[in-house]
Short mmCIF file of C-alpha atoms and ligand atoms in Angstrom, two decimals:
data_model
loop_
_atom_site.label_atom_id
_atom_site.label_comp_id
_atom_site.label_asym_id
_atom_site.label_seq_id
_atom_site.Cartn_x
_atom_site.Cartn_y
_atom_site.Cartn_z
CA MET A 206 -6.41 -22.40 235.23
CA ASN A 207 -4.71 -25.50 233.79
CA ILE A 208 -3.52 -25.06 230.25
CA LEU A 209 -2.59 -27.88 227.91
CA VAL A 210 0.25 -26.80 225.65
CA ILE A 211 0.49 -28.74 222.40
CA ASN A 212 3.34 -28.78 219.90
CA CYS A 213 2.17 -31.02 217.09
CA GLY A 214 4.47 -32.27 214.35
CA SER A 215 3.76 -34.57 211.43
CA SER A 216 4.52 -37.74 213.39
CA SER A 217 4.99 -36.47 216.93
CA LEU A 218 3.08 -34.51 219.52
CA LYS A 219 4.69 -32.89 222.56
CA PHE A 220 2.54 -31.72 225.43
CA GLN A 221 2.69 -30.07 228.83
CA LEU A 222 -0.14 -29.49 231.25
CA ILE A 223 0.67 -26.26 233.08
CA ASP A 224 -1.02 -24.72 236.09
CA SER A 225 -0.92 -21.21 234.70
CA VAL A 226 -1.47 -19.46 238.01
CA ALA A 227 1.34 -21.17 239.92
CA GLU A 228 3.24 -21.49 236.60
CA GLU A 229 4.02 -25.10 237.38
CA VAL A 230 4.18 -28.07 235.06
CA LEU A 231 1.73 -30.75 236.23
CA ALA A 232 2.65 -33.36 233.61
CA LYS A 233 4.46 -33.53 230.30
CA GLY A 234 5.45 -35.93 227.59
CA LEU A 235 5.26 -36.81 223.95
CA CYS A 236 3.70 -39.15 221.44
CA GLU A 237 6.19 -40.53 218.96
CA ARG A 238 5.80 -42.25 215.60
CA ILE A 239 2.16 -41.27 215.08
CA GLY A 240 0.90 -42.98 211.94
CA ILE A 241 4.00 -45.16 211.81
CA GLU A 242 4.62 -48.60 213.24
CA GLY A 243 6.04 -48.60 216.77
CA SER A 244 4.17 -45.60 218.15
CA ARG A 245 4.40 -44.83 221.85
CA LEU A 246 3.38 -42.35 224.49
CA VAL A 247 5.94 -41.10 226.97
CA TYR A 248 4.14 -39.56 229.94
CA GLN A 249 5.60 -38.03 233.05
CA PRO A 250 3.63 -36.53 235.92
CA GLU A 251 5.54 -33.87 237.87
CA GLY A 252 7.74 -35.56 240.45
CA GLY A 253 6.78 -39.01 239.15
CA GLU A 254 8.36 -41.67 237.02
CA LYS A 255 8.29 -41.65 233.22
CA GLU A 256 5.71 -44.05 231.90
CA ILE A 257 5.93 -45.51 228.41
CA THR A 258 2.85 -46.91 226.67
CA GLU A 259 3.42 -48.69 223.39
CA GLU A 260 0.19 -48.73 221.44
CA PRO A 261 -0.68 -48.11 217.80
CA MET A 262 -1.53 -44.44 217.11
CA PRO A 263 -2.77 -44.40 213.53
CA THR A 264 -4.00 -40.80 213.87
CA HIS A 265 -3.25 -37.64 215.83
CA SER A 266 -6.73 -37.88 217.26
CA LYS A 267 -5.84 -41.23 218.80
CA ALA A 268 -2.62 -39.69 220.17
CA VAL A 269 -4.51 -36.77 221.79
CA GLY A 270 -7.00 -39.27 223.23
CA MET A 271 -4.15 -41.22 224.84
CA VAL A 272 -2.61 -38.04 226.27
CA LEU A 273 -5.94 -37.00 227.79
CA ASP A 274 -6.52 -40.49 229.21
CA ALA A 275 -3.08 -40.37 230.84
CA LEU A 276 -3.81 -36.96 232.36
CA ILE A 277 -7.02 -38.18 234.02
CA ASN A 278 -5.81 -41.71 234.79
CA GLU A 279 -6.75 -42.68 238.36
CA LYS A 280 -3.24 -43.80 239.31
CA THR A 281 -0.84 -41.53 237.48
CA GLY A 282 -3.10 -38.74 236.25
CA VAL A 283 -2.81 -35.20 237.59
CA ILE A 284 -6.40 -33.98 237.13
CA GLY A 285 -9.80 -35.46 237.94
CA SER A 286 -11.50 -34.79 234.63
CA LEU A 287 -11.09 -32.93 231.36
CA ASP A 288 -13.17 -30.09 232.81
CA GLU A 289 -9.99 -29.14 234.63
CA VAL A 290 -8.31 -28.25 231.33
CA GLY A 291 -9.27 -24.59 231.00
CA ALA A 292 -7.70 -23.99 227.60
CA VAL A 293 -5.33 -25.42 225.02
CA GLY A 294 -2.38 -23.44 223.66
CA HIS A 295 -1.05 -24.58 220.29
CA ARG A 296 2.40 -23.82 218.96
CA ILE A 297 2.03 -22.83 215.32
CA VAL A 298 5.10 -22.40 213.18
CA HIS A 299 4.06 -19.93 210.49
CA GLY A 300 1.62 -17.09 210.86
CA GLY A 301 2.81 -15.22 207.76
CA GLU A 302 1.92 -11.52 207.89
CA LYS A 303 -1.54 -12.34 209.18
CA PHE A 304 -0.57 -12.94 212.80
CA ALA A 305 1.53 -10.44 214.70
CA SER A 306 0.37 -11.85 218.02
CA SER A 307 -1.28 -14.89 219.54
CA THR A 308 -4.94 -15.39 218.82
CA VAL A 309 -7.99 -17.33 219.96
CA ILE A 310 -8.60 -20.10 217.43
CA THR A 311 -11.86 -19.76 215.48
CA ASP A 312 -12.93 -21.23 212.13
CA GLU A 313 -11.70 -18.03 210.42
CA VAL A 314 -8.34 -18.31 212.17
CA ILE A 315 -8.00 -21.93 211.06
CA LYS A 316 -8.64 -20.77 207.49
CA ALA A 317 -6.03 -18.04 207.82
CA ILE A 318 -3.48 -20.54 209.17
CA GLU A 319 -4.27 -22.84 206.23
CA GLU A 320 -3.48 -19.95 203.91
CA CYS A 321 0.03 -19.86 205.40
CA ASN A 322 0.55 -23.58 204.67
CA ASP A 323 2.64 -23.12 201.55
CA LEU A 324 5.07 -20.95 203.57
CA ALA A 325 5.66 -23.87 205.96
CA PRO A 326 4.48 -27.03 204.21
CA LEU A 327 6.23 -29.33 206.67
CA HIS A 328 4.95 -27.68 209.81
CA ASN A 329 1.66 -25.78 209.50
CA PRO A 330 -0.47 -28.68 208.22
CA ALA A 331 0.73 -30.77 211.17
CA ASN A 332 -0.07 -27.93 213.60
CA LEU A 333 -3.58 -27.78 212.14
CA ILE A 334 -4.04 -31.52 212.54
CA GLY A 335 -3.17 -31.04 216.22
CA ILE A 336 -5.86 -28.35 216.53
CA GLU A 337 -8.48 -30.57 214.88
CA ALA A 338 -7.55 -33.56 217.06
CA CYS A 339 -7.95 -31.46 220.23
CA LYS A 340 -11.26 -30.06 218.98
CA GLU A 341 -12.59 -33.59 218.54
CA HIS A 342 -11.87 -34.48 222.15
CA MET A 343 -12.56 -31.09 223.77
CA PRO A 344 -15.06 -29.29 221.52
CA ASN A 345 -15.94 -26.67 224.13
CA THR A 346 -12.49 -25.86 225.44
CA PRO A 347 -11.08 -22.55 224.16
CA MET A 348 -7.90 -22.80 222.12
CA VAL A 349 -5.19 -20.29 221.32
CA GLY A 350 -2.59 -20.28 218.56
CA VAL A 351 0.89 -18.98 219.40
CA PHE A 352 3.03 -18.36 216.34
CA ASP A 353 6.81 -18.77 215.98
CA THR A 354 6.82 -15.90 213.52
CA ALA A 355 4.64 -13.40 215.42
CA PHE A 356 7.34 -11.77 217.57
CA HIS A 357 9.30 -10.83 214.44
CA GLN A 358 6.44 -8.95 212.79
CA THR A 359 7.91 -5.76 214.29
CA MET A 360 10.94 -5.97 211.97
CA PRO A 361 11.34 -2.90 209.75
CA GLU A 362 11.02 -3.31 205.99
CA GLU A 363 14.75 -2.97 205.39
CA ALA A 364 15.28 -6.05 207.55
CA TYR A 365 12.62 -8.23 205.96
CA ILE A 366 12.68 -7.32 202.25
CA TYR A 367 15.02 -9.51 200.17
CA GLY A 368 17.01 -8.20 197.21
CA LEU A 369 14.57 -9.87 194.79
CA PRO A 370 11.95 -8.51 192.37
CA TYR A 371 9.47 -6.73 194.62
CA GLU A 372 6.55 -8.51 192.91
CA TYR A 373 7.56 -11.72 194.68
CA TYR A 374 6.84 -10.00 197.94
CA GLU A 375 3.58 -8.54 196.63
CA LYS A 376 2.37 -11.70 194.93
CA TYR A 377 3.71 -14.46 197.16
CA LYS A 378 4.75 -12.69 200.37
CA VAL A 379 8.35 -13.76 199.91
CA ARG A 380 10.15 -11.96 202.77
CA ARG A 381 12.00 -12.63 206.00
CA TYR A 382 9.68 -13.90 208.73
CA GLY A 383 12.01 -15.44 211.30
CA PHE A 384 11.21 -18.24 213.73
CA HIS A 385 11.78 -19.20 217.39
CA GLY A 386 9.88 -15.97 218.20
CA THR A 387 8.34 -17.39 221.36
CA SER A 388 11.80 -18.22 222.65
CA HIS A 389 13.43 -14.93 221.58
CA SER A 390 10.63 -13.01 223.23
CA TYR A 391 10.65 -15.04 226.47
CA VAL A 392 14.43 -15.00 226.83
CA SER A 393 14.98 -11.31 226.01
CA LYS A 394 12.31 -10.36 228.55
CA ARG A 395 13.91 -12.59 231.19
CA VAL A 396 17.24 -10.85 230.61
CA ALA A 397 15.69 -7.47 231.44
CA GLU A 398 14.05 -8.97 234.54
CA ILE A 399 17.24 -10.66 235.74
CA LEU A 400 19.26 -7.47 235.26
CA ASN A 401 16.45 -5.37 236.72
CA GLN A 402 16.37 -3.09 233.70
CA PRO A 403 13.33 -1.76 231.83
CA TYR A 404 12.73 -4.10 228.85
CA GLU A 405 11.98 -1.05 226.67
CA SER A 406 15.47 0.37 227.23
CA GLN A 407 17.56 -2.69 226.38
CA LYS A 408 19.36 -3.78 223.24
CA THR A 409 19.69 -7.54 223.47
CA ILE A 410 21.03 -10.15 221.07
CA VAL A 411 19.47 -13.56 221.68
CA CYS A 412 21.43 -16.58 220.44
CA HIS A 413 18.92 -19.45 220.35
CA ILE A 414 21.24 -22.30 219.49
CA GLY A 415 19.83 -25.77 219.47
CA ASN A 416 19.51 -28.23 216.64
CA GLY A 417 17.68 -25.44 214.85
CA ALA A 418 19.42 -22.14 215.56
CA SER A 419 18.66 -18.47 215.10
CA ILE A 420 19.83 -15.11 216.37
CA CYS A 421 17.58 -12.16 217.05
CA ALA A 422 18.23 -8.48 217.64
CA VAL A 423 15.74 -7.22 220.21
CA ASN A 424 15.68 -3.45 220.58
CA GLY A 425 13.40 -2.04 223.27
CA GLY A 426 11.45 -5.30 223.52
CA LYS A 427 10.88 -5.55 219.78
CA SER A 428 12.47 -7.90 217.26
CA VAL A 429 14.27 -5.72 214.71
CA ASP A 430 16.12 -8.45 212.82
CA THR A 431 16.59 -12.19 212.93
CA SER A 432 18.70 -14.71 211.08
CA MET A 433 16.06 -17.18 209.84
CA GLY A 434 14.14 -16.04 206.80
CA LEU A 435 11.18 -17.13 204.69
CA THR A 436 11.94 -20.57 206.09
CA PRO A 437 14.11 -21.83 208.96
CA LEU A 438 16.92 -22.68 206.52
CA GLU A 439 18.59 -19.26 206.47
CA GLY A 440 21.17 -17.85 208.83
CA LEU A 441 23.35 -19.83 211.20
CA ILE A 442 24.95 -23.17 210.46
CA MET A 443 22.72 -25.69 212.26
CA GLY A 444 22.68 -29.36 213.16
CA THR A 445 21.78 -30.46 209.64
CA ARG A 446 20.81 -27.18 207.90
CA SER A 447 23.27 -25.18 205.84
CA GLY A 448 22.22 -21.69 206.91
CA ASP A 449 23.39 -18.90 204.55
CA ILE A 450 25.04 -20.07 201.34
CA ASP A 451 25.60 -18.54 197.93
CA PRO A 452 22.26 -19.27 196.20
CA ALA A 453 24.17 -20.15 193.02
CA ILE A 454 25.47 -23.27 194.77
CA MET A 455 22.04 -24.84 194.31
CA GLU A 456 22.20 -24.92 190.52
CA PHE A 457 25.86 -25.88 190.58
CA ILE A 458 25.27 -28.92 192.79
CA ALA A 459 22.06 -29.86 190.98
CA ASN A 460 24.05 -30.06 187.72
CA LYS A 461 27.07 -31.83 189.18
CA GLU A 462 25.10 -34.41 191.17
CA ASN A 463 22.19 -34.67 188.77
CA MET A 464 19.67 -33.64 191.41
CA SER A 465 16.27 -31.97 191.29
CA VAL A 466 15.54 -28.77 193.23
CA ALA A 467 13.71 -30.87 195.82
CA GLU A 468 16.73 -33.13 196.20
CA VAL A 469 19.09 -30.20 196.67
CA MET A 470 16.69 -28.72 199.23
CA ASN A 471 16.74 -32.00 201.08
CA VAL A 472 20.54 -31.86 201.23
CA LEU A 473 20.45 -28.26 202.50
CA ASN A 474 17.90 -29.09 205.19
CA LYS A 475 18.90 -32.57 206.28
CA LYS A 476 22.46 -33.34 205.24
CA SER A 477 24.31 -30.07 205.73
CA GLY A 478 25.28 -27.98 208.76
CA VAL A 479 27.69 -29.49 211.27
CA TYR A 480 26.47 -32.92 210.18
CA GLY A 481 27.51 -32.25 206.60
CA ILE A 482 30.85 -30.70 207.52
CA SER A 483 31.83 -33.32 210.11
CA GLY A 484 30.43 -36.17 208.04
CA THR A 485 29.43 -37.95 211.24
CA THR A 486 27.01 -36.18 213.57
CA SER A 487 24.62 -33.28 214.11
CA ASP A 488 24.71 -33.65 217.89
CA PHE A 489 27.05 -31.32 219.73
CA ARG A 490 27.84 -33.80 222.48
CA ASP A 491 29.20 -36.24 219.88
CA LEU A 492 30.89 -33.39 218.02
CA MET A 493 32.74 -32.23 221.16
CA GLU A 494 33.80 -35.79 221.94
CA ALA A 495 35.07 -36.33 218.40
CA LYS A 496 37.01 -33.07 218.54
CA GLU A 497 38.60 -34.11 221.85
CA LYS A 498 39.72 -37.34 220.16
CA GLY A 499 41.42 -35.37 217.40
CA ASP A 500 38.76 -35.60 214.66
CA LYS A 501 39.70 -32.66 212.42
CA ARG A 502 36.40 -32.50 210.54
CA ALA A 503 34.46 -32.35 213.81
CA GLU A 504 36.71 -29.53 214.95
CA LEU A 505 36.23 -27.72 211.66
CA ALA A 506 32.43 -28.09 211.91
CA LEU A 507 32.49 -26.58 215.39
CA HIS A 508 34.60 -23.65 214.31
CA VAL A 509 32.59 -22.89 211.19
CA PHE A 510 29.48 -22.96 213.41
CA ILE A 511 31.05 -20.65 216.00
CA TYR A 512 32.42 -18.24 213.39
CA ARG A 513 28.96 -17.76 211.87
CA ILE A 514 27.55 -16.84 215.29
CA ILE A 515 30.34 -14.31 215.83
CA LYS A 516 29.55 -12.68 212.48
CA TYR A 517 25.82 -12.44 213.21
CA VAL A 518 26.36 -10.95 216.66
CA GLY A 519 28.55 -8.29 215.06
CA ALA A 520 25.92 -7.63 212.39
CA TYR A 521 23.14 -7.23 214.95
CA ALA A 522 25.21 -4.99 217.21
CA ALA A 523 25.63 -2.85 214.08
CA ALA A 524 21.92 -3.08 213.19
CA MET A 525 20.99 -1.73 216.64
CA ASN A 526 23.92 0.72 216.81
CA GLY A 527 25.07 -1.00 219.98
CA VAL A 528 24.24 -3.85 222.30
CA ASP A 529 23.66 -4.05 226.05
CA ASN A 530 23.20 -7.79 226.49
CA ILE A 531 24.02 -11.03 224.72
CA VAL A 532 22.19 -14.15 225.85
CA PHE A 533 22.62 -17.83 225.04
CA THR A 534 19.71 -20.26 225.09
CA ALA A 535 18.44 -23.67 223.81
CA GLY A 536 20.26 -27.04 223.89
CA ILE A 537 23.69 -25.80 222.85
CA GLY A 538 23.42 -22.26 224.21
CA GLU A 539 22.43 -23.58 227.63
CA ASN A 540 24.84 -26.50 227.83
CA ASN A 541 27.92 -25.92 225.72
CA ALA A 542 30.43 -23.72 227.56
CA TYR A 543 33.04 -24.18 224.81
CA VAL A 544 30.84 -22.61 222.14
CA ARG A 545 29.94 -19.70 224.46
CA GLU A 546 33.57 -19.09 225.39
CA LYS A 547 34.78 -19.15 221.79
CA VAL A 548 32.04 -16.77 220.66
CA CYS A 549 32.70 -14.34 223.50
CA GLU A 550 36.48 -14.41 222.96
CA SER A 551 35.88 -12.73 219.61
CA LEU A 552 33.58 -10.05 221.00
CA THR A 553 36.06 -8.18 223.19
CA TYR A 554 35.86 -5.28 220.69
CA LEU A 555 32.24 -4.78 221.80
CA GLY A 556 33.25 -4.68 225.44
CA VAL A 557 32.47 -8.32 226.24
CA SER A 558 34.49 -9.87 229.03
CA ILE A 559 33.37 -13.23 230.37
CA ASP A 560 34.14 -14.99 233.63
CA LYS A 561 35.46 -18.35 232.44
CA ASP A 562 34.74 -20.18 235.72
CA GLN A 563 31.19 -18.90 235.80
CA ASN A 564 30.77 -19.88 232.14
CA GLU A 565 31.66 -23.50 233.00
CA LYS A 566 28.69 -23.77 235.39
CA ARG A 567 25.33 -25.25 234.44
CA GLU A 568 22.49 -23.15 235.78
CA ASP A 569 19.15 -22.34 234.18
CA GLU A 570 19.80 -18.64 234.54
CA MET A 571 23.20 -17.08 235.09
CA ILE A 572 25.30 -14.06 234.23
CA ILE A 573 28.59 -15.21 232.74
CA SER A 574 30.18 -11.82 232.08
CA LYS A 575 32.52 -10.19 234.59
CA ASP A 576 31.08 -7.42 236.75
CA ASP A 577 32.93 -4.77 234.75
CA SER A 578 31.98 -6.17 231.32
CA LYS A 579 30.44 -3.37 229.25
CA VAL A 580 28.09 -5.85 227.58
CA LYS A 581 26.35 -8.29 229.91
CA VAL A 582 26.42 -11.91 228.81
CA LEU A 583 23.88 -14.37 230.18
CA VAL A 584 22.61 -17.90 229.87
CA VAL A 585 18.84 -18.24 230.16
CA ALA A 586 17.04 -21.56 229.71
CA THR A 587 14.26 -21.04 227.24
CA ASN A 588 10.72 -22.03 228.17
CA GLU A 589 8.49 -21.85 225.13
CA GLU A 590 5.74 -23.90 226.80
CA LEU A 591 5.44 -21.49 229.70
CA LYS A 592 5.32 -18.56 227.30
CA ILE A 593 2.57 -20.31 225.28
CA ALA A 594 0.64 -20.97 228.51
CA ARG A 595 0.94 -17.29 229.51
CA GLU A 596 -0.24 -16.08 226.11
CA THR A 597 -3.13 -18.55 226.21
CA LEU A 598 -4.20 -17.51 229.69
CA ALA A 599 -4.08 -13.83 228.75
CA LEU A 600 -6.43 -14.43 225.80
CA VAL A 601 -9.00 -16.73 227.41
CA LYS A 602 -9.23 -15.13 230.84
P1 LIG B 885 15.91 -28.53 218.97
O1 LIG B 885 14.89 -28.14 220.03
O2 LIG B 885 16.14 -27.48 217.95
O3 LIG B 885 15.72 -29.90 218.40
P2 LIG B 885 17.73 -28.50 221.24
O4 LIG B 885 17.52 -27.11 221.73
O5 LIG B 885 17.19 -29.63 222.02
O6 LIG B 885 17.32 -28.64 219.72
O7 LIG B 885 19.32 -28.69 221.11
C1 LIG B 885 19.91 -29.88 220.69
C2 LIG B 885 21.44 -29.73 220.80
O8 LIG B 885 21.79 -29.36 222.14
C3 LIG B 885 22.21 -31.00 220.48
O9 LIG B 885 23.29 -30.72 219.61
C4 LIG B 885 22.72 -31.46 221.84
O10 LIG B 885 23.98 -32.06 221.74
C5 LIG B 885 22.80 -30.20 222.62
N1 LIG B 885 22.51 -30.51 224.05
C6 LIG B 885 21.29 -30.73 224.58
N2 LIG B 885 21.39 -31.03 225.89
C7 LIG B 885 22.70 -31.04 226.19
C8 LIG B 885 23.46 -31.29 227.39
N3 LIG B 885 22.87 -31.59 228.55
N4 LIG B 885 24.80 -31.17 227.32
C9 LIG B 885 25.40 -30.85 226.16
N5 LIG B 885 24.75 -30.61 225.00
C10 LIG B 885 23.41 -30.69 225.00
#
């Protein structure tokens, strides 16, 4: 069965058409600047050239229409008709406490997702627009929602309750939810497969470090703690997000800079992290280059970022009373050997010993610890789309 995987944002829409039996990508791409001037579709059939179509996309429905047209296009399409799309899998950011697993999308489910909107006001409404747009074009095709938060619903209370008045949890469901669950789940499972160990027996710390970054403690195949919280702002230092800070800083800065809460939030989300510290960039390629050229602020940003990861790995080894595997994934985790080396250098107390030559390689899946390292360290390329396709297939079969 071919499954169309959709990741819909407020002005963008990423897609992959996946043959879920062979687990092969047939075509992929994205629509950019939906609803804004200068919108375009980037479409790439497997093994073919990237094709860029610049055309106004005033709505997400128009964007989905263009994607579907590209998929069935006589010249560059990969399927004969839309009947060959067996199901659509939607990435949904926030499932609150309502969704502990993926689910077939019905009118009731759409309502339940809407009820989670105020937990993720930037993301969930856009995800819902994506669902509606697909329904318009493919009213009879089954659809599945796969939630970023679902994998973390196994966390114990002590990990998800904040030190706040308990009524806020009861009334507003203020608690830790965690994100990147699809990635943490996929990658931790791959680690067990690569090492040929039963998933249920392994204690694994997943470092998903991309522009957005989070760490997850996976004990016996279940998420038991994770660094992002009610929103993706908590935890690690990220490209532009602050991660953990003293909450009192908010009022302090609001007073000093004469800012509203919304303005301070904007700074914490968009102007902080390694971008804020370096003052120049959120991209780790630029950051590394600047450091090489002697830029002290870039170097500081890198080291603050790395130090926070080291602290979280230690915390999660403690939370699980031990750790068997540590795995790096996402843009930085998969590509930045310097970050991996610096993190691992500070984990020798856990029994981590990495092979520096192996760590310098770039492979989708590799073990970078030495054979005698007590804790195995790996790099595993994440594949959230494949995981969404698998979940979708399992539910519509
Ligand atoms: P997100 O999905 O959260 O937007 P990504 O997982 O794509 O983020 O990660 C983006 C980060 O990964 C950037 O800082 C970028 O510099 C880094 N990165 C991505 N690809 C490479 C690469 N080939 N080499 C070095 N760094 C990379």
